[in-house]
């Protein structure tokens, strides 16, 4: 309800539509299966956002179904789907200080230390409901960083940079990528548009970028049919 969507009214894939051709192809390329549900929300006026619902999904504005250029759709969809991956989703809608509190409280939970405040109590209760196998995995990951300096702000910036690069790689249109960064509210760190564009420019001129495009057989697709086949 808060997201402006109804659970039983998710959009049904229509492979004749440009949005769905790109969405399914990119999800497959990123290894996201099944692809998350998509809902049209009256609460957003443009673009695409993650929807924090029971099973994480996307909410889109009407312009994603019509009114967007093919290159814009490629960039926006690719960036959002790359962000959807579980190791980046922790950064969504959270400040660096909130993330740090969650990480530190989780470390305390797994080390057996008692609750210190209300925030820790909420995190402890949430972790108790996590399946045992996942608790073991969380503990393993946290154990690997417990003696290291924790710079959550730097991590959030790295997430933005990584998502920009993945979207450019799939979009293959630098001008469109720059335009989307300037006009779309699709960032999670405090980086400015100019900072993100400067970093993306370095990547776009790097050997790594061209090697990845060659390895993945990514071309300058002219339409959704070519992109789907590629």
XYZ file of C-alpha atoms in Angstrom:
230
model
C 0.000 0.000 0.000
C 2.788 2.444 0.917
C 4.451 1.703 -2.422
C 1.241 2.433 -4.296
C 0.931 -1.122 -5.608
C -1.462 -4.013 -5.149
C -0.020 -7.493 -4.670
C -2.329 -9.207 -7.157
C -1.913 -6.554 -9.856
C 1.664 -7.061 -10.947
C 2.277 -6.461 -14.647
C 2.327 -9.582 -16.788
C 5.319 -10.063 -19.100
C 4.524 -9.107 -22.671
C 7.441 -10.033 -24.917
C 6.055 -7.831 -27.678
C 6.739 -4.785 -25.502
C 10.165 -3.152 -25.539
C 10.335 -2.857 -21.743
C 9.824 -6.588 -21.206
C 12.272 -7.655 -23.913
C 15.019 -5.645 -22.273
C 13.985 -6.517 -18.712
C 14.030 -10.284 -19.260
C 17.270 -10.205 -21.263
C 19.153 -8.157 -18.663
C 17.829 -10.259 -15.774
C 19.108 -13.372 -17.543
C 22.470 -11.726 -18.231
C 22.880 -10.881 -14.539
C 21.758 -14.326 -13.434
C 18.644 -13.048 -11.676
C 16.065 -15.820 -11.907
C 13.213 -15.625 -11.669
C 13.101 -11.951 -12.621
C 11.405 -9.850 -9.899
C 7.760 -8.892 -10.286
C 7.004 -5.474 -11.760
C 4.188 -3.147 -10.692
C 3.062 0.193 -12.069
C 2.865 2.722 -9.245
C 0.991 6.039 -9.238
C 3.396 7.293 -6.574
C 6.360 7.725 -8.926
C 6.234 9.986 -11.960
C 9.228 8.714 -13.870
C 11.603 5.784 -14.116
C 11.929 2.639 -12.034
C 12.459 1.953 -8.336
C 12.841 -1.024 -6.047
C 9.671 -1.742 -4.097
C 10.165 -2.854 -0.508
C 7.387 -5.439 -0.416
C 7.191 -8.969 0.992
C 8.994 -10.342 -2.050
C 11.176 -7.561 -3.352
C 9.963 -6.269 -6.690
C 10.119 -3.203 -8.912
C 7.671 -0.384 -9.314
C 7.694 1.631 -12.515
C 6.135 4.830 -13.798
C 4.089 4.866 -16.971
C 6.960 6.317 -18.996
C 8.818 3.006 -18.740
C 6.090 1.378 -20.853
C 5.950 4.184 -23.408
C 7.755 7.464 -23.900
C 11.315 6.277 -23.242
C 14.007 5.768 -25.846
C 15.413 2.285 -26.227
C 18.817 3.380 -24.868
C 17.246 4.966 -21.793
C 15.336 1.787 -21.034
C 18.503 -0.272 -21.358
C 20.386 1.940 -18.896
C 17.637 2.336 -16.284
C 16.618 -1.323 -16.286
C 20.216 -2.558 -16.173
C 21.177 -0.295 -13.291
C 18.167 -1.272 -11.213
C 18.575 -4.988 -11.836
C 22.263 -4.868 -10.940
C 21.358 -3.043 -7.745
C 18.744 -5.728 -7.022
C 21.446 -8.305 -6.332
C 21.448 -9.244 -2.668
C 24.942 -7.948 -1.944
C 23.901 -4.425 -2.974
C 20.349 -4.254 -1.669
C 21.520 -3.519 1.865
C 22.399 -0.031 0.732
C 18.950 0.918 -0.467
C 17.128 3.603 1.525
C 19.653 3.440 4.374
C 22.182 5.988 5.526
C 25.790 5.029 6.169
C 25.261 5.441 9.925
C 22.211 3.137 9.889
C 24.087 0.462 7.966
C 27.010 0.699 10.370
C 24.668 0.295 13.354
C 23.152 -2.834 11.793
C 26.564 -4.346 11.050
C 27.953 -3.661 14.530
C 24.797 -4.960 16.248
C 24.934 -8.103 14.103
C 28.541 -8.676 15.151
C 27.499 -8.338 18.784
C 24.639 -10.802 18.276
C 26.884 -13.492 16.839
C 29.515 -12.949 19.530
C 26.884 -13.519 22.237
C 27.022 -10.030 23.727
C 23.842 -8.704 25.427
C 21.466 -6.132 23.944
C 22.537 -2.539 24.637
C 19.601 -0.448 23.391
C 16.267 -0.544 21.549
C 17.887 -0.472 18.111
C 20.041 -3.472 18.962
C 17.040 -5.293 20.390
C 15.143 -4.935 17.087
C 18.134 -6.233 15.126
C 18.627 -9.142 17.545
C 14.980 -10.173 17.178
C 15.217 -9.996 13.371
C 18.361 -12.145 13.321
C 16.758 -14.780 15.536
C 14.147 -15.321 12.819
C 16.760 -15.855 10.101
C 17.174 -19.524 9.061
C 20.122 -21.232 10.733
C 21.985 -21.795 7.474
C 21.838 -18.075 6.665
C 22.922 -17.175 10.200
C 26.041 -19.283 9.697
C 26.759 -17.520 6.414
C 26.171 -14.054 7.914
C 28.480 -14.890 10.814
C 31.172 -16.056 8.395
C 31.010 -12.817 6.396
C 30.995 -10.611 9.492
C 33.890 -12.549 11.000
C 35.943 -11.607 7.960
C 35.531 -7.865 8.534
C 35.365 -7.559 12.322
C 38.996 -6.436 12.695
C 38.997 -4.141 9.679
C 38.224 -0.457 9.402
C 34.583 -0.021 8.437
C 33.932 2.709 5.874
C 30.275 2.294 4.931
C 30.157 5.584 3.019
C 32.940 4.379 0.740
C 31.038 1.126 0.209
C 27.873 2.994 -0.797
C 29.887 5.030 -3.300
C 31.375 1.832 -4.691
C 27.861 0.433 -5.144
C 26.863 3.489 -7.180
C 29.995 3.220 -9.310
C 29.489 -0.508 -9.888
C 25.854 -0.110 -10.897
C 26.738 2.731 -13.280
C 29.399 0.591 -14.925
C 27.131 -2.431 -15.293
C 24.390 -0.263 -16.799
C 26.793 1.329 -19.279
C 28.090 -2.094 -20.232
C 24.585 -3.310 -21.051
C 23.469 0.006 -22.534
C 26.547 0.602 -24.742
C 25.583 4.277 -25.068
C 27.707 6.694 -23.042
C 25.667 9.805 -23.908
C 22.486 8.150 -22.664
C 24.226 6.970 -19.492
C 25.348 10.532 -18.714
C 21.872 11.883 -19.397
C 20.277 9.293 -17.096
C 22.715 10.042 -14.287
C 21.907 13.748 -14.536
C 18.139 13.355 -14.790
C 17.233 10.181 -12.926
C 17.061 9.913 -9.133
C 18.829 6.540 -9.136
C 21.638 6.791 -6.638
C 22.168 5.577 -3.096
C 25.342 7.365 -2.000
C 26.122 11.058 -1.546
C 28.053 11.200 -4.806
C 27.113 14.080 -7.091
C 26.154 13.493 -10.703
C 29.442 15.068 -11.813
C 31.454 12.711 -9.607
C 29.652 9.674 -10.961
C 30.048 10.835 -14.548
C 33.765 11.497 -14.045
C 34.276 7.969 -12.742
C 32.146 6.473 -15.511
C 34.170 8.372 -18.114
C 37.350 6.710 -16.850
C 35.685 3.312 -17.073
C 34.308 3.994 -20.570
C 37.835 4.723 -21.835
C 39.455 1.789 -20.074
C 40.750 -1.422 -21.603
C 38.606 -3.293 -19.094
C 35.402 -1.849 -20.557
C 36.242 -2.823 -24.118
C 37.451 -6.269 -23.086
C 34.197 -6.895 -21.212
C 32.118 -5.783 -24.188
C 34.057 -8.125 -26.445
C 33.905 -11.029 -23.996
C 30.159 -10.640 -23.461
C 29.528 -9.934 -27.148
C 27.813 -6.650 -26.321
C 27.208 -4.477 -29.379
C 25.584 -1.144 -30.098
C 22.118 -2.617 -30.497
C 19.701 -0.562 -32.552
C 16.487 -2.117 -31.260
C 15.018 -4.465 -28.701
C 14.969 -7.459 -31.049
C 18.719 -7.239 -31.650
C 19.307 -6.802 -27.911
C 17.201 -9.850 -27.065
C 19.049 -11.982 -29.602
C 22.427 -10.669 -28.434
